[in-house]
Structures are given as structure tokens and as C-alpha cells.
CSV table of C-alpha atoms in Angstrom, one decimal:
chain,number,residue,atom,x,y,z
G,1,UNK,CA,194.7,96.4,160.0
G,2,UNK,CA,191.0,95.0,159.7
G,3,UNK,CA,192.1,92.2,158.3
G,4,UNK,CA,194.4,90.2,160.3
G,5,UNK,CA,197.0,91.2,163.1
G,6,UNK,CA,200.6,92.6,162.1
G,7,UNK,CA,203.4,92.7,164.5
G,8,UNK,CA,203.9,94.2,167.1
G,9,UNK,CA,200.3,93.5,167.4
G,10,UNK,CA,200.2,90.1,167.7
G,11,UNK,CA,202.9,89.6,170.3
G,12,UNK,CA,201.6,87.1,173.4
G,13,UNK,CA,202.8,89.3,176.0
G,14,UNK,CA,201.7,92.2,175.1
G,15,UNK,CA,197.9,94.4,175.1
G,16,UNK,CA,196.9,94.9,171.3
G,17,UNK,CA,194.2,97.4,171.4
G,18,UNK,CA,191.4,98.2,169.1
G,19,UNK,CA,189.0,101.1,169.2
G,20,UNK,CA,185.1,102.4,170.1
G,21,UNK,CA,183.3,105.1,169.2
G,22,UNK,CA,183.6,108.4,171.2
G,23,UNK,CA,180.8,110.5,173.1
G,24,UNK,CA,178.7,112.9,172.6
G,25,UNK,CA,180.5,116.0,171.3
G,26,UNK,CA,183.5,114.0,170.2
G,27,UNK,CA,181.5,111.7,168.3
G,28,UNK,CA,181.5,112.4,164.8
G,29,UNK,CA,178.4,113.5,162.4
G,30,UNK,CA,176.2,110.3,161.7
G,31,UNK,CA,178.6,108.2,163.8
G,32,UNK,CA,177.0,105.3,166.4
G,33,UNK,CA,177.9,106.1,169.9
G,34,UNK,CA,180.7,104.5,172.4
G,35,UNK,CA,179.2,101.0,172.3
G,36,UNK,CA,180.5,100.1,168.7
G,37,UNK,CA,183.5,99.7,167.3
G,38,UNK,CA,185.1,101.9,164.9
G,39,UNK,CA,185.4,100.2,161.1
G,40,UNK,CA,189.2,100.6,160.9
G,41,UNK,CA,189.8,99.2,164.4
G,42,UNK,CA,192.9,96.1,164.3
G,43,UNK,CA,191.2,92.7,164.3
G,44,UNK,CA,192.6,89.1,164.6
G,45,UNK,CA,193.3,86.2,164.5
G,46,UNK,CA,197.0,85.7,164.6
G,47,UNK,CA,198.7,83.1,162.3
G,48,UNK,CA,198.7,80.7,164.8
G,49,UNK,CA,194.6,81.6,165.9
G,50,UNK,CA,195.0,83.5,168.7
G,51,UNK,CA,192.2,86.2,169.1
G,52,UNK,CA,193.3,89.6,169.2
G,53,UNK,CA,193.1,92.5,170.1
G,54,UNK,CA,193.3,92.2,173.2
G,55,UNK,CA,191.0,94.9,174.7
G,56,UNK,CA,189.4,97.9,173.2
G,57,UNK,CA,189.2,101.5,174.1
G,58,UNK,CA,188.0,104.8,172.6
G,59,UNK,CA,189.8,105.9,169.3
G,60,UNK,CA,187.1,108.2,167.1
G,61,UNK,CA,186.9,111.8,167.3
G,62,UNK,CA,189.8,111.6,170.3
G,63,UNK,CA,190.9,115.3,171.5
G,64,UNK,CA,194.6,115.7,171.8
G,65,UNK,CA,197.4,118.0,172.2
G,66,UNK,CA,197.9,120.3,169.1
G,67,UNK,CA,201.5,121.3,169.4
G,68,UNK,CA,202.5,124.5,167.1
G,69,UNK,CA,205.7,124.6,167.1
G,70,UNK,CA,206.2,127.9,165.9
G,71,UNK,CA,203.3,129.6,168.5
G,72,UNK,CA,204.5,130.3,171.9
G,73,UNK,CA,202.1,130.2,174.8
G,74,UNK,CA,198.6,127.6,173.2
G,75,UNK,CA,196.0,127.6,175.3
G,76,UNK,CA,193.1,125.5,175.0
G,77,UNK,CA,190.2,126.6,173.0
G,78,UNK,CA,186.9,128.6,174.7
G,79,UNK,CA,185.1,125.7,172.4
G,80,UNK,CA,186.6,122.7,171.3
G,81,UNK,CA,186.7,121.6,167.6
G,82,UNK,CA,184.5,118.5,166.2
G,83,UNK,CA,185.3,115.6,165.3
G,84,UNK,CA,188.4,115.5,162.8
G,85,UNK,CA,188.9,119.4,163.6
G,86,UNK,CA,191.1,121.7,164.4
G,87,UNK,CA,191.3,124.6,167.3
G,88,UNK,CA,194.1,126.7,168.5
G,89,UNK,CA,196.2,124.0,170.5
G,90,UNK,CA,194.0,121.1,170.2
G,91,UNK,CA,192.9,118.9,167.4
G,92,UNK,CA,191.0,115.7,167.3
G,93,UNK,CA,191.7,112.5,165.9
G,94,UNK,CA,191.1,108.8,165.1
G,95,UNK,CA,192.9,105.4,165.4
G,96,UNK,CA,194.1,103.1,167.3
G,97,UNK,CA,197.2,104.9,168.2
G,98,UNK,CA,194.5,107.1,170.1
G,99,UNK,CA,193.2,104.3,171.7
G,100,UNK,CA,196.2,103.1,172.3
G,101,UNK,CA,197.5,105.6,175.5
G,102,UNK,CA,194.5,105.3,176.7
G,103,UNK,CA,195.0,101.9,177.9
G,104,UNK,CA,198.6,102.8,178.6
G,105,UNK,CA,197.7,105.6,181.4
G,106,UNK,CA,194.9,103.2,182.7
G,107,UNK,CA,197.7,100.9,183.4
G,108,UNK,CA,199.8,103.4,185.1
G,109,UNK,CA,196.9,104.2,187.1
G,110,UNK,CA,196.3,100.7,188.5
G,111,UNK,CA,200.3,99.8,188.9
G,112,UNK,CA,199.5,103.2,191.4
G,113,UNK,CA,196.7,101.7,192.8
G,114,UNK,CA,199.0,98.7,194.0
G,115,UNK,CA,201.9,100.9,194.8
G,116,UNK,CA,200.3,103.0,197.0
G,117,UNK,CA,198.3,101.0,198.8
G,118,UNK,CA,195.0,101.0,197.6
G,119,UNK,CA,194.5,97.3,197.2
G,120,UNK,CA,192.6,95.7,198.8
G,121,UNK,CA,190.7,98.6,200.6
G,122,UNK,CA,190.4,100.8,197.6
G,123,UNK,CA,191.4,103.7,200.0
G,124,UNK,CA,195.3,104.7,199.8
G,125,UNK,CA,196.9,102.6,203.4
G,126,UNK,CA,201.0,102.5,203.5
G,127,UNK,CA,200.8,98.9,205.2
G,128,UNK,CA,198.9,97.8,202.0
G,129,UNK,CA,201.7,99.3,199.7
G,130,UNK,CA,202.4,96.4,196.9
G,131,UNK,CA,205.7,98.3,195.7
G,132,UNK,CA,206.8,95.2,193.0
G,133,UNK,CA,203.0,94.4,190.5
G,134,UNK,CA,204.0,92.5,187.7
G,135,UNK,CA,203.3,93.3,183.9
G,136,UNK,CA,201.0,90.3,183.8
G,137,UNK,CA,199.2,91.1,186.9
G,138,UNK,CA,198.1,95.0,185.3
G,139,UNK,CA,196.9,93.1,181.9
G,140,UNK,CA,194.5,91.0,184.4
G,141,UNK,CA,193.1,94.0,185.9
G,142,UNK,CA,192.5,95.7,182.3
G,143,UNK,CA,191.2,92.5,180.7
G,144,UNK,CA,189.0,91.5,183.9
G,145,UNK,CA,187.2,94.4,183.5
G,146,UNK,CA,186.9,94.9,180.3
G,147,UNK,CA,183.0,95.2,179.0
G,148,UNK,CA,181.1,93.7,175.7
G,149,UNK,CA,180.5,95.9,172.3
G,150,UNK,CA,177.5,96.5,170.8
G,151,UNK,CA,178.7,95.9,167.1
G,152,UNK,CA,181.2,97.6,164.6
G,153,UNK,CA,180.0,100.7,162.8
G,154,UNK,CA,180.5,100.4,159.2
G,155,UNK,CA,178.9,103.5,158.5
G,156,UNK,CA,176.3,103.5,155.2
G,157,UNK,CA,177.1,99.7,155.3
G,158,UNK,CA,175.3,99.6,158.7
G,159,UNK,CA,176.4,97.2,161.7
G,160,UNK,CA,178.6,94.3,161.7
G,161,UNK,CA,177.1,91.8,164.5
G,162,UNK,CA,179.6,91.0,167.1
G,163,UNK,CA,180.5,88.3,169.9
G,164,UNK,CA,181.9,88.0,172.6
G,165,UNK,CA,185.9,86.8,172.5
G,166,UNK,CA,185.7,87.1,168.9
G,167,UNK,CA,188.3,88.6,166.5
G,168,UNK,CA,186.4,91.8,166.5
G,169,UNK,CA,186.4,93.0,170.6
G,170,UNK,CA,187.7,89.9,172.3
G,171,UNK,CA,187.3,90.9,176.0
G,172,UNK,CA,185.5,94.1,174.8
G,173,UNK,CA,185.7,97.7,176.1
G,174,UNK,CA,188.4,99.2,178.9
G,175,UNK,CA,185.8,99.7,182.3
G,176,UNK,CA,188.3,100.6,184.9
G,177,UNK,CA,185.1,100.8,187.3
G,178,UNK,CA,184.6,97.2,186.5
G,179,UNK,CA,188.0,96.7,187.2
G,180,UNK,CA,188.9,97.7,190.8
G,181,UNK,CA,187.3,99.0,193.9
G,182,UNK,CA,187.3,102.5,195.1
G,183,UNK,CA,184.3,102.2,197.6
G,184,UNK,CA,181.2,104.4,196.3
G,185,UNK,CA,182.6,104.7,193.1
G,186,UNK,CA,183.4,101.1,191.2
G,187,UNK,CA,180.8,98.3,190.8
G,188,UNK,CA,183.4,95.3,191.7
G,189,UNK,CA,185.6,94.5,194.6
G,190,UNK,CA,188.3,92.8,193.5
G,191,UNK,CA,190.9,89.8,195.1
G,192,UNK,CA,194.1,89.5,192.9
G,193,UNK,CA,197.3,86.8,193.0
G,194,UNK,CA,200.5,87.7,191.7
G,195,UNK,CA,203.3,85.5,191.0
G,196,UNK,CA,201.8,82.2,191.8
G,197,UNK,CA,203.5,79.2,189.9
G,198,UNK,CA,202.0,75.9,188.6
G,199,UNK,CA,204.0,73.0,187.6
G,200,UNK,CA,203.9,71.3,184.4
G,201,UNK,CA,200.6,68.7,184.3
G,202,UNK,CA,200.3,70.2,188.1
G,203,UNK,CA,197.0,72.4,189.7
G,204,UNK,CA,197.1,75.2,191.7
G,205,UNK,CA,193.8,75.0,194.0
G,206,UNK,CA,193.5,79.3,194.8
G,207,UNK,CA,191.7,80.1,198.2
G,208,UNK,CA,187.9,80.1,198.0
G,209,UNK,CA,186.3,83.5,196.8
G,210,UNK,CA,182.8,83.7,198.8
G,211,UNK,CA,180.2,86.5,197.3
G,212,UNK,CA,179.2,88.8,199.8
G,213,UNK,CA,176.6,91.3,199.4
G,214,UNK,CA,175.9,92.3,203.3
G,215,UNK,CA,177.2,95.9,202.8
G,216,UNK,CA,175.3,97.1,199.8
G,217,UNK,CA,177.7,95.5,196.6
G,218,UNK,CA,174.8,94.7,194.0
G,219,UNK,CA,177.0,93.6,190.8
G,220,UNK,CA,176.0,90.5,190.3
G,221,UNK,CA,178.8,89.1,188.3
G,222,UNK,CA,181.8,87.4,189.1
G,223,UNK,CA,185.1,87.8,186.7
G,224,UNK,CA,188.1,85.6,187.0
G,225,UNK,CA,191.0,86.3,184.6
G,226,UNK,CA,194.5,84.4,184.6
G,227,UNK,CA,197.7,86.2,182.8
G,228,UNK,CA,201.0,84.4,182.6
G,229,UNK,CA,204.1,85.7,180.6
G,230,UNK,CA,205.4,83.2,178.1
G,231,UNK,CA,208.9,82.6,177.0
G,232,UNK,CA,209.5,83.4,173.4
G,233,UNK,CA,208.6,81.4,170.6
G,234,UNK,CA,209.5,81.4,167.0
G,235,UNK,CA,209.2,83.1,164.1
G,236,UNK,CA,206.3,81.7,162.0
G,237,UNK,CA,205.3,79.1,164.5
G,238,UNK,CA,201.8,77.2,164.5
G,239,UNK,CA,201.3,77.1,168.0
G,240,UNK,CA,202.9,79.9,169.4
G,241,UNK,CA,201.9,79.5,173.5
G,242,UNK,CA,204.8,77.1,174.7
G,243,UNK,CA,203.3,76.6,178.3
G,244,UNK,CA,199.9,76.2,178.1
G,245,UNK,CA,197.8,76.7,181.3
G,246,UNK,CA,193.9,76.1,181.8
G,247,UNK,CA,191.7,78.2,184.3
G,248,UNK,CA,188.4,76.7,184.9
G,249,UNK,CA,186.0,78.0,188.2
G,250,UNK,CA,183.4,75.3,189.7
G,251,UNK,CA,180.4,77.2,191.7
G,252,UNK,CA,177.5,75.4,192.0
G,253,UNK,CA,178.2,72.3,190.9
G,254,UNK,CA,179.1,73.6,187.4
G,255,UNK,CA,182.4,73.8,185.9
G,256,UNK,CA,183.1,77.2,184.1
G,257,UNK,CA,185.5,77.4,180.9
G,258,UNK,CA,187.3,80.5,180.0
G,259,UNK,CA,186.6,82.8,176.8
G,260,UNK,CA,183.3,81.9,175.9
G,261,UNK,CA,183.9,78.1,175.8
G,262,UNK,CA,182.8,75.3,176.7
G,263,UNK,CA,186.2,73.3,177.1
G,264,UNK,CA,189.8,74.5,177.5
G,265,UNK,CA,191.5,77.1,175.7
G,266,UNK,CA,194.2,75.9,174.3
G,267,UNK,CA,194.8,79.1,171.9
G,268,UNK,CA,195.3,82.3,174.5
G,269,UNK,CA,197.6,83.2,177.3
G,270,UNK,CA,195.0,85.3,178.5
G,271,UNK,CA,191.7,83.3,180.0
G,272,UNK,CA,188.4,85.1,181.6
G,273,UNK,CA,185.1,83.2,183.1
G,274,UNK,CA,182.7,85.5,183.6
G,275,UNK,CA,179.6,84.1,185.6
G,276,UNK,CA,176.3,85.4,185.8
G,277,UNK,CA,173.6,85.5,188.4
G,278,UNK,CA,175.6,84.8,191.1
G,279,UNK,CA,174.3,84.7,194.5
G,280,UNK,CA,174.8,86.6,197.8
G,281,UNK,CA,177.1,83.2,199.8
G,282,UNK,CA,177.7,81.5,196.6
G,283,UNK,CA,181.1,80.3,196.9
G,284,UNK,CA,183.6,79.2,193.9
G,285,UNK,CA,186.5,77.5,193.5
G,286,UNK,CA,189.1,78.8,190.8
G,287,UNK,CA,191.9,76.1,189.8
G,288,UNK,CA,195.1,76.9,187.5
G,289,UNK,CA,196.3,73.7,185.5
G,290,UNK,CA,200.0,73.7,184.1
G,291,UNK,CA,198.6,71.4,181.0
G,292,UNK,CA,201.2,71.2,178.5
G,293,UNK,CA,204.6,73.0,179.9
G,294,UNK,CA,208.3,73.3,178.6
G,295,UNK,CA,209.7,74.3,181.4
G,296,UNK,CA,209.3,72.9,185.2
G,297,UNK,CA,206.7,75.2,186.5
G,298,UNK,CA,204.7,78.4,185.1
G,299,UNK,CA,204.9,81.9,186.7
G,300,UNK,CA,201.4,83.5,186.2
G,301,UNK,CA,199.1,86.1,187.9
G,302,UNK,CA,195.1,85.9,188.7
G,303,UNK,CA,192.3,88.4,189.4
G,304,UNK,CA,188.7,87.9,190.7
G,305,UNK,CA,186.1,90.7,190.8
G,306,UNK,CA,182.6,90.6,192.2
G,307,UNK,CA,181.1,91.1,195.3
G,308,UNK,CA,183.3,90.7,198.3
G,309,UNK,CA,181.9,92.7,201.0
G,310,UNK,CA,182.2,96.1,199.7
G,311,UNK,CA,179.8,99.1,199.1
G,312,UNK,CA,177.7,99.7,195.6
G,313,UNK,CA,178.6,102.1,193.4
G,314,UNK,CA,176.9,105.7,193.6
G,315,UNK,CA,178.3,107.0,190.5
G,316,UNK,CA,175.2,106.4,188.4
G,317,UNK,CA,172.6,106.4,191.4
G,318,UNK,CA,169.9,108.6,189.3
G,319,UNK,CA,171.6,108.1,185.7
G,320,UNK,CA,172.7,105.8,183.4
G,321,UNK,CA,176.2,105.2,181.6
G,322,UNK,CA,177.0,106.5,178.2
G,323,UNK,CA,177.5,102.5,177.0
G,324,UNK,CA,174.0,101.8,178.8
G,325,UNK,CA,172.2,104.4,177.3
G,326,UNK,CA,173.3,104.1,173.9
G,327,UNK,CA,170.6,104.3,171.6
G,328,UNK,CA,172.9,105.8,168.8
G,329,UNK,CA,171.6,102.9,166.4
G,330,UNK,CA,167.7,103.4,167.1
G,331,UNK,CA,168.5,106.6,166.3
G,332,UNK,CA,170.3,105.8,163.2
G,333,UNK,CA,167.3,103.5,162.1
G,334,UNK,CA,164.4,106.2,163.0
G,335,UNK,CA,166.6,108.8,161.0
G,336,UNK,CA,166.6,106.5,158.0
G,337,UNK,CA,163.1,105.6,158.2
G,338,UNK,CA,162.3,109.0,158.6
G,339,UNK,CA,164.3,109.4,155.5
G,340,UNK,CA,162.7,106.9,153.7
G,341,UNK,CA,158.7,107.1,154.4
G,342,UNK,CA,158.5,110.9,154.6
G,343,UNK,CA,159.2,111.4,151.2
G,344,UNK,CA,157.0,108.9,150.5
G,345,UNK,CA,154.5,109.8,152.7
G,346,UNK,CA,154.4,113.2,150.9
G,347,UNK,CA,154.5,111.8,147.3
G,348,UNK,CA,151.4,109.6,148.5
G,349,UNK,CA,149.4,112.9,150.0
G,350,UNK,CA,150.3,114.6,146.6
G,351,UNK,CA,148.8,111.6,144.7
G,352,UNK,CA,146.1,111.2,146.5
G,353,UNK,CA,145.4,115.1,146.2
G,354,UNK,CA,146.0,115.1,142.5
G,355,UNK,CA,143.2,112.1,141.8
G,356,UNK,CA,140.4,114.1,143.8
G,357,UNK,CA,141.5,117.2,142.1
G,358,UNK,CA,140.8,115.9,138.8
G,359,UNK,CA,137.8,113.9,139.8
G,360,UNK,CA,136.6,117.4,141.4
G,361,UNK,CA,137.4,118.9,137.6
G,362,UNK,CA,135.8,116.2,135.9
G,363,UNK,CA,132.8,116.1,137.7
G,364,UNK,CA,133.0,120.1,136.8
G,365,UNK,CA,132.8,119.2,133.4
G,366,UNK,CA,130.6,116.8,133.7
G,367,UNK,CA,128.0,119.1,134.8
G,368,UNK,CA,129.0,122.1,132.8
G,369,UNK,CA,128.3,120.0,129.8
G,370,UNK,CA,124.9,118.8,131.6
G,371,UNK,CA,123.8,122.6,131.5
């Protein structure tokens, strides 16, 4: 609900998802575009304060299967309906349990990605073939990857301002090409660790990641996100997350704090540093620290995306993204203004027409009664 998480929702091992805007076609009459939230998407915090959702995905104006169960052979429509409509064997939708499946076959598309051998190449190799990716390691890739909001949509109420890791978006939109590396295709090359362990008030130093930029990668961001599955906690607990690990990355000489902070987070189970402006040799260090643990030691999985030595993407060589390009609420704001100072604009022209009228018929008179 928009008001605070429900279970299942606000489970710790699990990917609560909230949801966008659709595009184009799909986006309904008046609505902003795919860069802000919908105004019934879930939002947190949990009892205990953790943020949630988790990650966001579209869920406006979705087309999906129309079964009629008592019509044999659907096809899709020649034309497919609008937002909210119904065609033949297709109808569209809203909610999160749209959004929803969306993150579920983007998950089933990277546990491929591992499976069959596409990491770390991003081209399908049987010697690469990773047959066993755990739950926690597929929530890394999504969250990793996962893109800023503009704002939520309230519709006549206008835009609720946003932030990043906040109750609203969290770790923002699903961007599977900011994600993992198909070569020519995704922004990021990625390095992942599954199935690491830390032990209680322990580190765990990872290898190095080095930025490399000598064959054409120009994103110029690099993403760390740690996962780790915690055992269960109980019902009604204040602080739910029983073994609490910190992830912190040093480039530079700077220290860098997950989740928008500027300290450890104590709160989540899932922890991101995102740092900007990084640098062609810039190399950083990524630490795990078991801070607070029940138990001995601390399962957990870890991804890093940047550039590591892999092409740039091509995909939008001579074109921009639908979520770069939105200027649905410019639009919004030039159709209200246009709403708003036309009218006036005309009921000024007619004023100012009617006074020289009658100063054209009183000087008329003026003269008549002259003669």
C-alpha cells in the first residue's frame, strides 16, 4: 500500500517491487512518462525501518494476456488497446502485481546468464557455465543495476519529489543494461562473488577492481552491491537483521558508505555504493565487515559493475533512452500553462478590443454632437 509495507512485502530475503510509468503508447492519457513512479506504487518503511521496496519496475498501462475462456483460438490484436483497455486477447493493466513478473523474468534471465556461461565474457562459453547462482547473488545483479526516479506522479496533485534510497524508489528502476555485460549492448562490465563468508566482528578484503577503459567502455560509474540471506527473525521485532554486515569501498583515499550514507547501515541487508566520476586506472578496494553476527560467520554474495576492459554500448549510439529523454513533465507544465494563459491571453485581446471600440464610438459621438 502507499502507506507502509504489508507482508509478504516486507520480508528481508525477498525483492518487494514497486512500479514506473509505462511508454509511449502504453502510457495512459495525461500520465508522466517511465521516469516516475506510479501514485499507488508499495512504499516503506518496515516496522523495524527498513526501506522498501526493494527495486521498481514498470506497472501502468502494462499489456498482458487476455485469456477468454470460452473463445477458442485469440490472436493478438492488428492494434493494441490503450491504457486500461481491452482488445481481443489482450488487455492492459496496472499495479504492482504487473511490475511484479517483470522483475521475476529478469531474474530468470540473469540465473541464465550464469548457467550458461555468459559471465564473465557476456558471450555464451560452456567452460564459463556457473550451474549453482545463489538467490542472493540474482538480487545483487537486479539491485546493482537498478537506476534513479524522477519523482512519483500524483496526477492533478502534480509530483512528489523523490531521493535516492528513500521509502519511495529505494535503489530505483530495473536497468538490466546497467546490470550485466553483453558486449555492444550493456553500459557495465560486471565482476560478481558468490558465496563468500565473513565472520562475526571479521573483514573480508575482496580482490582489487581496477577501471579500465582501453577498449572503448565509457560509463563512468562504478556500482558495488552486497546481498546476504538472513536467518529468520521474529514476529514484531525492532531490529529485524540478526547478522549485520557493513560494505564500505576506499578509492582515492575516500571511504564510500552504502545507501546514500555517510556512515554504516545498520538498517538493510541489501547495501550499494555507487561512485561517480571515476577514472580510467582508478583502482578501489571493497571490504565486507561481519559487525554484529549471531552466528559464527555470514554467507553473503557481492557484485561490482563499471568499466573493466569491455566495449561501450552501441544501443543508443544516435538516440537516447526513453528514461533519458523524458520530458513528460515539461510537457505537463507547458500544457497547463498553455491552459492557463491562453484563455487569458484571449480575455485580455477582447478587453483591450472592447475599450478602443467604445472609445472609437465615443469619439463618434463626440463628433456627431459637434456637427
Amino acid at each position: 500500500p502507499p502507506n507502509g509495507g504489508v507482508p509478504p512485502a516486507t520480508g528481508k530475503n525477498i525483492i518487494a517491487v514497486g512500479a514506473h510509468h509505462n511508454t509511449d503508447s502504453s502510457k495512459p492519457k495525461h500520465g508522466l512518462g517511465p521516469s516516475y513512479i506510479a501514485d499507488f506504487s508499495s512504499r516503506g518503511p518496515t516496522s523495524d525501518g527498513r526501506t522498501k521496496p526493494d527495486i521498481i519496475a514498470p506497472g501502468k498501462a502494462v499489456l498482458s494476456a487476455g485469456a477468454l475462456p470460452y473463445v477458442g483460438g485469440e490472436c493478438d490484436p492488428t492494434k493494441n488497446p490503450g491504457a486500461n483497455g481491452k482488445k481481443d486477447g489482450v488487455l492492459s493493466l496496472q499495479g504492482t502485481s504487473m511490475a511484479t513478473p517483470v522483475v521475476s523474468g529478469t531474474a530468470a534471465i540473469i540465473r541464465q546468464y550464469f548457467e550458461q556461461g555468459y559471465y564473465p565474457s557476456g558471450k555464451k562459453n560452456e567452460s564459463d557455465i556457473y550451474a549453482t547462482p545463489t538467490g542472493a547473488l540474482i538480487k545483487a545483479v537486479l539491485m546493482n543495476g537498478a537506476q534513479f526516479l524522477n519523482g512519483v506522479d500524483n496526477g492533478g496533485d502534480g509530483v512528489t519529489e523523490i531521493q535516492p534510497y528513500d521509502n519511495n524508489q529505494n535503489f530505483g528502476r530495473l536497468a538490466l543494461q546497467h546490470s550485466i555485460y553483453l558486449p555492444g549492448k550493456t553500459d557495465v562490465q560486471m565482476t560478481a562473488w558468490d558465496k563468500r563468508a565473513v565472520k562475526d566482528q571479521g573483514f573480508d578484503v575482496l580482490p582489487p577492481v581496477t577501471i579500465d577503459t582501453s577498449d572503448g567502455c565509457t560509463y563512468d560509474k562504478l556500482s558495488v552491491t552486497l546481498v546476504w540471506v538472513e536467518p529468520g527473525s521474529s514476529p514484531g521485532c525492532r531490529n529485524c537483521v540478526l547478522n549485520d554486515l557493513d560494505l564500505s569501498v576506499e578509492l582515492g583515499g575516500k571511504t564510500y558508505y552504502p545507501n546514500g550514507r555517510d556512515r554504516p547501515d545498520r538498517l538493510n541487508n541489501a547495501e550499494r555504493v555507487i561512485i561517480s566520476g571515476v577514472k580510467n586506472g582508478d583502482v578501489a578496494t571493497i571490504k565486507v565487515h561481519g559487525y554484529n553476527l549471531i552466528q559464527s560467520r555470514q554467507k553473503y554474495s557481492l557484485v561490482a559493475t563499471g568499466c573493466f576492459g569491455g566495449v561501450a554500448n552501441q544501443n543508443f549510439v544516435d538516440q537516447c533512452s526513453v528514461f533519458v529523454c523524458d520530458e513528460s513533465q515539461s510537457v505537463r507544465m507547458a500544457t497547463i500553462l498553455m491552459a492557463i494563459f491562453i484563455p487569458l491571453g484571449v480575455l485580455c485581446l477582447c478587453g483591450v478590443g472592447m475599450f478602443f471600440y467604445r472609445r472609437k464610438q465615443q469619439e463618434s459621438n463626440n463628433y456627431s454632437g459637434g456637427v
